[in-house]
PDB file of C-alpha atoms in Angstrom:
ATOM      1  CA  MET A  10     149.193  65.803 145.553  1.00 88.00           C
ATOM      2  CA  LEU A  11     149.128  62.946 143.586  1.00 96.00           C
ATOM      3  CA  ASN A  12     152.443  60.532 143.690  1.00 96.00           C
ATOM      4  CA  GLY A  13     153.842  58.043 141.264  1.00 96.00           C
ATOM      5  CA  ASN A  14     156.723  55.890 141.535  1.00 96.00           C
ATOM      6  CA  LYS A  15     159.212  58.522 140.324  1.00 97.00           C
ATOM      7  CA  ILE A  16     157.223  61.740 140.603  1.00 98.00           C
ATOM      8  CA  ARG A  17     154.591  63.668 142.294  1.00 97.00           C
ATOM      9  CA  LEU A  18     152.053  66.119 140.622  1.00 98.00           C
ATOM     10  CA  ARG A  19     151.140  68.960 143.018  1.00 96.00           C
ATOM     11  CA  ALA A  20     149.677  72.568 142.271  1.00 94.00           C
ATOM     12  CA  ARG A  21     151.961  74.721 140.577  1.00 92.00           C
ATOM     13  CA  ASN A  22     153.800  77.423 142.991  1.00 91.00           C
ATOM     14  CA  ALA A  23     154.644  80.979 142.122  1.00 89.00           C
ATOM     15  CA  THR A  24     158.365  79.802 142.416  1.00 93.00           C
ATOM     16  CA  ASP A  25     158.028  77.225 139.701  1.00 93.00           C
ATOM     17  CA  VAL A  26     156.821  80.011 137.424  1.00 90.00           C
ATOM     18  CA  PRO A  27     160.166  81.591 136.734  1.00 91.00           C
ATOM     19  CA  ILE A  28     162.181  78.441 136.145  1.00 93.00           C
ATOM     20  CA  LEU A  29     159.548  76.894 134.097  1.00 92.00           C
ATOM     21  CA  GLN A  30     159.353  79.927 131.705  1.00 90.00           C
ATOM     22  CA  ALA A  31     163.250  80.307 131.374  1.00 89.00           C
ATOM     23  CA  GLU A  32     163.916  76.442 130.727  1.00 91.00           C
ATOM     24  CA  LEU A  33     160.569  75.483 129.056  1.00 89.00           C
ATOM     25  CA  TYR A  34     159.012  78.514 127.248  1.00 86.00           C
ATOM     26  CA  ASP A  35     162.103  80.972 126.457  1.00 85.00           C
ATOM     27  CA  ASP A  36     163.924  78.126 124.842  1.00 83.00           C
ATOM     28  CA  VAL A  37     162.036  78.754 121.192  1.00 85.00           C
ATOM     29  CA  ALA A  38     163.150  75.626 119.517  1.00 83.00           C
ATOM     30  CA  THR A  39     161.434  73.094 122.367  1.00 81.00           C
ATOM     31  CA  ARG A  40     158.396  75.295 122.878  1.00 83.00           C
ATOM     32  CA  SER A  41     157.770  75.606 118.894  1.00 82.00           C
ATOM     33  CA  ARG A  42     157.751  71.837 119.086  1.00 83.00           C
ATOM     34  CA  ALA A  43     155.577  71.826 122.083  1.00 82.00           C
ATOM     35  CA  ASP A  44     152.633  74.071 121.189  1.00 82.00           C
ATOM     36  CA  SER A  45     150.974  74.749 118.018  1.00 80.00           C
ATOM     37  CA  ARG A  46     150.664  78.522 118.285  1.00 82.00           C
ATOM     38  CA  PRO A  47     153.766  80.191 117.197  1.00 83.00           C
ATOM     39  CA  TRP A  48     156.079  81.098 119.766  1.00 83.00           C
ATOM     40  CA  ARG A  49     156.359  84.932 120.948  1.00 86.00           C
ATOM     41  CA  PRO A  50     158.528  86.756 123.522  1.00 88.00           C
ATOM     42  CA  ILE A  51     156.321  87.299 126.446  1.00 86.00           C
ATOM     43  CA  PRO A  52     157.598  88.331 129.693  1.00 83.00           C
ATOM     44  CA  PRO A  53     157.597  86.435 133.274  1.00 73.00           C
ATOM     45  CA  GLY A  54     154.939  87.706 134.912  1.00 76.00           C
ATOM     46  CA  SER A  55     152.662  88.910 131.955  1.00 81.00           C
ATOM     47  CA  ALA A  56     149.121  87.538 131.873  1.00 79.00           C
ATOM     48  CA  ALA A  57     149.805  86.166 128.497  1.00 81.00           C
ATOM     49  CA  ALA A  58     152.403  84.039 130.200  1.00 80.00           C
ATOM     50  CA  PRO A  59     151.690  80.242 129.719  1.00 80.00           C
ATOM     51  CA  TYR A  60     153.097  79.365 133.272  1.00 80.00           C
ATOM     52  CA  THR A  61     151.158  81.214 136.367  1.00 78.00           C
ATOM     53  CA  ALA A  62     150.060  80.081 139.647  1.00 74.00           C
ATOM     54  CA  ALA A  63     146.696  80.294 138.745  1.00 75.00           C
ATOM     55  CA  ASP A  64     143.257  79.318 140.299  1.00 79.00           C
ATOM     56  CA  PRO A  65     141.964  76.041 139.163  1.00 79.00           C
ATOM     57  CA  ALA A  66     139.756  76.233 136.103  1.00 87.00           C
ATOM     58  CA  ASP A  67     136.984  73.875 134.880  1.00 90.00           C
ATOM     59  CA  ASP A  68     138.362  72.882 131.352  1.00 94.00           C
ATOM     60  CA  VAL A  69     142.437  72.678 132.609  1.00 94.00           C
ATOM     61  CA  ALA A  70     144.059  71.200 135.227  1.00 95.00           C
ATOM     62  CA  CYS A  71     147.831  72.157 135.330  1.00 94.00           C
ATOM     63  CA  PHE A  72     150.377  70.748 137.749  1.00 96.00           C
ATOM     64  CA  SER A  73     153.893  70.951 138.554  1.00 96.00           C
ATOM     65  CA  VAL A  74     156.032  67.694 138.147  1.00 98.00           C
ATOM     66  CA  VAL A  75     158.470  67.341 141.131  1.00 98.00           C
ATOM     67  CA  GLU A  76     160.813  64.357 141.148  1.00 97.00           C
ATOM     68  CA  LEU A  77     160.460  62.354 144.095  1.00 96.00           C
ATOM     69  CA  ALA A  78     164.390  62.132 145.004  1.00 94.00           C
ATOM     70  CA  GLY A  79     165.489  65.405 145.920  1.00 93.00           C
ATOM     71  CA  GLU A  80     162.037  67.098 145.607  1.00 94.00           C
ATOM     72  CA  ASP A  81     163.314  69.084 142.644  1.00 97.00           C
ATOM     73  CA  LEU A  82     161.032  70.678 140.155  1.00 98.00           C
ATOM     74  CA  ALA A  83     161.124  68.473 136.830  1.00 97.00           C
ATOM     75  CA  GLY A  84     158.333  70.337 134.646  1.00 97.00           C
ATOM     76  CA  GLU A  85     154.999  70.304 133.982  1.00 96.00           C
ATOM     77  CA  ALA A  86     151.963  68.131 133.250  1.00 97.00           C
ATOM     78  CA  LEU A  87     148.323  69.133 132.575  1.00 96.00           C
ATOM     79  CA  LEU A  88     145.233  67.814 131.143  1.00 97.00           C
ATOM     80  CA  TRP A  89     143.294  70.569 128.912  1.00 96.00           C
ATOM     81  CA  GLY A  90     140.432  70.883 126.871  1.00 96.00           C
ATOM     82  CA  ILE A  91     138.100  69.087 129.570  1.00 97.00           C
ATOM     83  CA  ASP A  92     135.057  68.674 128.195  1.00 97.00           C
ATOM     84  CA  PRO A  93     132.615  67.226 130.898  1.00 96.00           C
ATOM     85  CA  HIS A  94     129.846  66.138 128.742  1.00 97.00           C
ATOM     86  CA  ASN A  95     131.532  63.742 126.609  1.00 98.00           C
ATOM     87  CA  ARG A  96     134.145  63.423 129.401  1.00 98.00           C
ATOM     88  CA  THR A  97     137.358  63.703 127.404  1.00 98.00           C
ATOM     89  CA  ALA A  98     140.607  65.556 127.885  1.00 98.00           C
ATOM     90  CA  HIS A  99     143.691  65.925 126.009  1.00 98.00           C
ATOM     91  CA  LEU A 100     147.268  65.170 127.989  1.00 97.00           C
ATOM     92  CA  GLY A 101     150.517  66.826 127.423  1.00 96.00           C
ATOM     93  CA  ILE A 102     153.930  67.130 129.829  1.00 96.00           C
ATOM     94  CA  SER A 103     157.186  68.955 129.414  1.00 95.00           C
ATOM     95  CA  LEU A 104     160.021  68.231 131.319  1.00 96.00           C
ATOM     96  CA  ARG A 105     162.847  70.386 132.023  1.00 95.00           C
ATOM     97  CA  PRO A 106     166.172  69.304 130.072  1.00 94.00           C
ATOM     98  CA  GLY A 107     168.109  67.968 132.998  1.00 94.00           C
ATOM     99  CA  PHE A 108     165.167  65.792 133.884  1.00 96.00           C
ATOM    100  CA  ARG A 109     164.622  64.038 130.389  1.00 95.00           C
ATOM    101  CA  GLY A 110     165.735  60.274 129.953  1.00 93.00           C
ATOM    102  CA  ARG A 111     164.938  59.278 133.536  1.00 93.00           C
ATOM    103  CA  GLY A 112     161.714  57.833 132.918  1.00 94.00           C
ATOM    104  CA  LEU A 113     159.672  60.903 134.496  1.00 97.00           C
ATOM    105  CA  GLY A 114     157.815  61.476 131.527  1.00 97.00           C
ATOM    106  CA  ALA A 115     156.030  57.812 131.643  1.00 97.00           C
ATOM    107  CA  ASP A 116     155.361  58.071 135.507  1.00 97.00           C
ATOM    108  CA  ALA A 117     153.850  61.612 134.853  1.00 98.00           C
ATOM    109  CA  VAL A 118     151.787  60.243 132.247  1.00 98.00           C
ATOM    110  CA  ALA A 119     150.639  57.282 134.197  1.00 97.00           C
ATOM    111  CA  VAL A 120     149.475  59.579 137.173  1.00 98.00           C
ATOM    112  CA  LEU A 121     147.836  61.913 134.654  1.00 98.00           C
ATOM    113  CA  CYS A 122     145.730  58.813 133.731  1.00 98.00           C
ATOM    114  CA  HIS A 123     145.055  58.176 137.311  1.00 97.00           C
ATOM    115  CA  TYR A 124     143.862  61.914 137.854  1.00 97.00           C
ATOM    116  CA  GLY A 125     141.853  61.918 134.810  1.00 97.00           C
ATOM    117  CA  PHE A 126     140.076  58.521 134.800  1.00 98.00           C
ATOM    118  CA  THR A 127     139.915  58.019 138.636  1.00 97.00           C
ATOM    119  CA  VAL A 128     139.625  61.528 140.116  1.00 96.00           C
ATOM    120  CA  ARG A 129     137.566  63.249 137.377  1.00 96.00           C
ATOM    121  CA  GLY A 130     135.714  60.320 136.139  1.00 97.00           C
ATOM    122  CA  LEU A 131     136.535  60.807 132.274  1.00 98.00           C
ATOM    123  CA  HIS A 132     136.432  58.013 129.736  1.00 98.00           C
ATOM    124  CA  ARG A 133     139.158  59.313 127.033  1.00 98.00           C
ATOM    125  CA  LEU A 134     142.261  60.575 127.402  1.00 98.00           C
ATOM    126  CA  GLN A 135     144.020  61.534 124.117  1.00 98.00           C
ATOM    127  CA  ILE A 136     147.575  62.849 123.293  1.00 98.00           C
ATOM    128  CA  GLU A 137     148.801  64.670 120.245  1.00 97.00           C
ATOM    129  CA  THR A 138     152.860  64.688 119.558  1.00 97.00           C
ATOM    130  CA  LEU A 139     154.875  65.327 116.780  1.00 96.00           C
ATOM    131  CA  ALA A 140     155.926  61.951 115.125  1.00 97.00           C
ATOM    132  CA  ASP A 141     159.729  62.353 116.024  1.00 96.00           C
ATOM    133  CA  ASN A 142     158.878  62.752 119.751  1.00 95.00           C
ATOM    134  CA  THR A 143     159.937  59.148 120.427  1.00 96.00           C
ATOM    135  CA  ALA A 144     160.063  59.645 124.390  1.00 96.00           C
ATOM    136  CA  MET A 145     156.399  60.969 124.557  1.00 97.00           C
ATOM    137  CA  ILE A 146     155.165  58.170 122.286  1.00 97.00           C
ATOM    138  CA  ARG A 147     157.012  55.381 124.468  1.00 97.00           C
ATOM    139  CA  ALA A 148     155.743  57.006 127.605  1.00 97.00           C
ATOM    140  CA  ALA A 149     152.203  57.052 126.193  1.00 97.00           C
ATOM    141  CA  LEU A 150     152.169  53.345 124.624  1.00 97.00           C
ATOM    142  CA  LYS A 151     153.889  52.123 128.107  1.00 96.00           C
ATOM    143  CA  ASN A 152     150.491  53.673 129.672  1.00 97.00           C
ATOM    144  CA  GLY A 153     148.380  51.750 127.738  1.00 97.00           C
ATOM    145  CA  PHE A 154     147.675  54.382 125.104  1.00 97.00           C
ATOM    146  CA  VAL A 155     147.122  53.379 121.184  1.00 97.00           C
ATOM    147  CA  GLN A 156     148.246  54.848 118.368  1.00 97.00           C
ATOM    148  CA  GLU A 157     145.003  55.840 116.480  1.00 98.00           C
ATOM    149  CA  GLY A 158     146.265  58.100 113.339  1.00 97.00           C
ATOM    150  CA  VAL A 159     148.649  60.289 111.900  1.00 98.00           C
ATOM    151  CA  LEU A 160     147.968  63.840 111.115  1.00 97.00           C
ATOM    152  CA  ARG A 161     150.453  64.355 107.858  1.00 97.00           C
ATOM    153  CA  GLY A 162     152.349  67.917 107.830  1.00 96.00           C
ATOM    154  CA  SER A 163     149.838  69.097 110.122  1.00 95.00           C
ATOM    155  CA  ALA A 164     152.145  71.006 112.326  1.00 93.00           C
ATOM    156  CA  TRP A 165     154.386  74.089 111.641  1.00 92.00           C
ATOM    157  CA  VAL A 166     157.708  73.636 113.301  1.00 92.00           C
ATOM    158  CA  MET A 167     160.620  75.877 112.941  1.00 89.00           C
ATOM    159  CA  GLY A 168     160.382  76.708 109.295  1.00 91.00           C
ATOM    160  CA  GLY A 169     158.992  73.242 108.158  1.00 94.00           C
ATOM    161  CA  PHE A 170     155.553  70.809 108.352  1.00 96.00           C
ATOM    162  CA  ALA A 171     155.920  67.764 110.389  1.00 95.00           C
ATOM    163  CA  ASP A 172     153.630  64.859 111.157  1.00 97.00           C
ATOM    164  CA  GLU A 173     151.785  64.663 114.478  1.00 97.00           C
ATOM    165  CA  ILE A 174     150.760  61.217 116.023  1.00 98.00           C
ATOM    166  CA  ILE A 175     147.346  60.944 117.695  1.00 98.00           C
ATOM    167  CA  LEU A 176     147.303  58.265 120.673  1.00 98.00           C
ATOM    168  CA  GLY A 177     144.130  57.722 122.932  1.00 98.00           C
ATOM    169  CA  ARG A 178     142.985  55.599 125.899  1.00 98.00           C
ATOM    170  CA  LEU A 179     140.039  54.978 127.122  1.00 98.00           C
ATOM    171  CA  ALA A 180     139.028  54.301 130.913  1.00 97.00           C
ATOM    172  CA  THR A 181     138.088  50.954 130.378  1.00 96.00           C
ATOM    173  CA  GLU A 182     141.249  49.967 128.846  1.00 93.00           C
ATOM    174  CA  PRO A 183     144.299  48.193 130.696  1.00 85.00           C
ATOM    175  CA  PRO A 184     147.113  50.984 132.242  1.00 82.00           C
ATOM    176  CA  ALA A 185     149.676  48.943 130.007  1.00 70.00           C
ATOM    177  CA  SER A 186     150.046  46.522 127.448  1.00 52.00           C
TER     178      SER A 186
END
């Protein structure tokens, strides 16, 4: 397990899956903003379900986010697209609605950076998020990420195109400005 100031990242348990499925996947509007693939109905337990208690893989590290105060499941965090040759990965988090606005996201980003840079030896972490996702942008900037660009009209979200922001951080850069 990896601890931050407010959260803990741990392996996903089977008991986490139905909660994450119900609150993060089955909410079509929220999921459509968090994933570049179109939402489709997937029953819990399906092999296609995004939330499983799966065995580790080399190209992705999925965690459950647990709030330290109360030990409640707060959401998910992951490094995906891990490229061991170029030593890069993409970073993502998604918090359950009741856990947003408490600073847990910034702490989860910090712990994921520690995991990526210190534990996995990566050189670069990247975040792609919608331009209006101010909470994620704030969490990234607080953790030393730099806005590198805007992909204009690159995301189809619930009937319209939206801009995406690209943020990056190198292992050699300080954690916060």
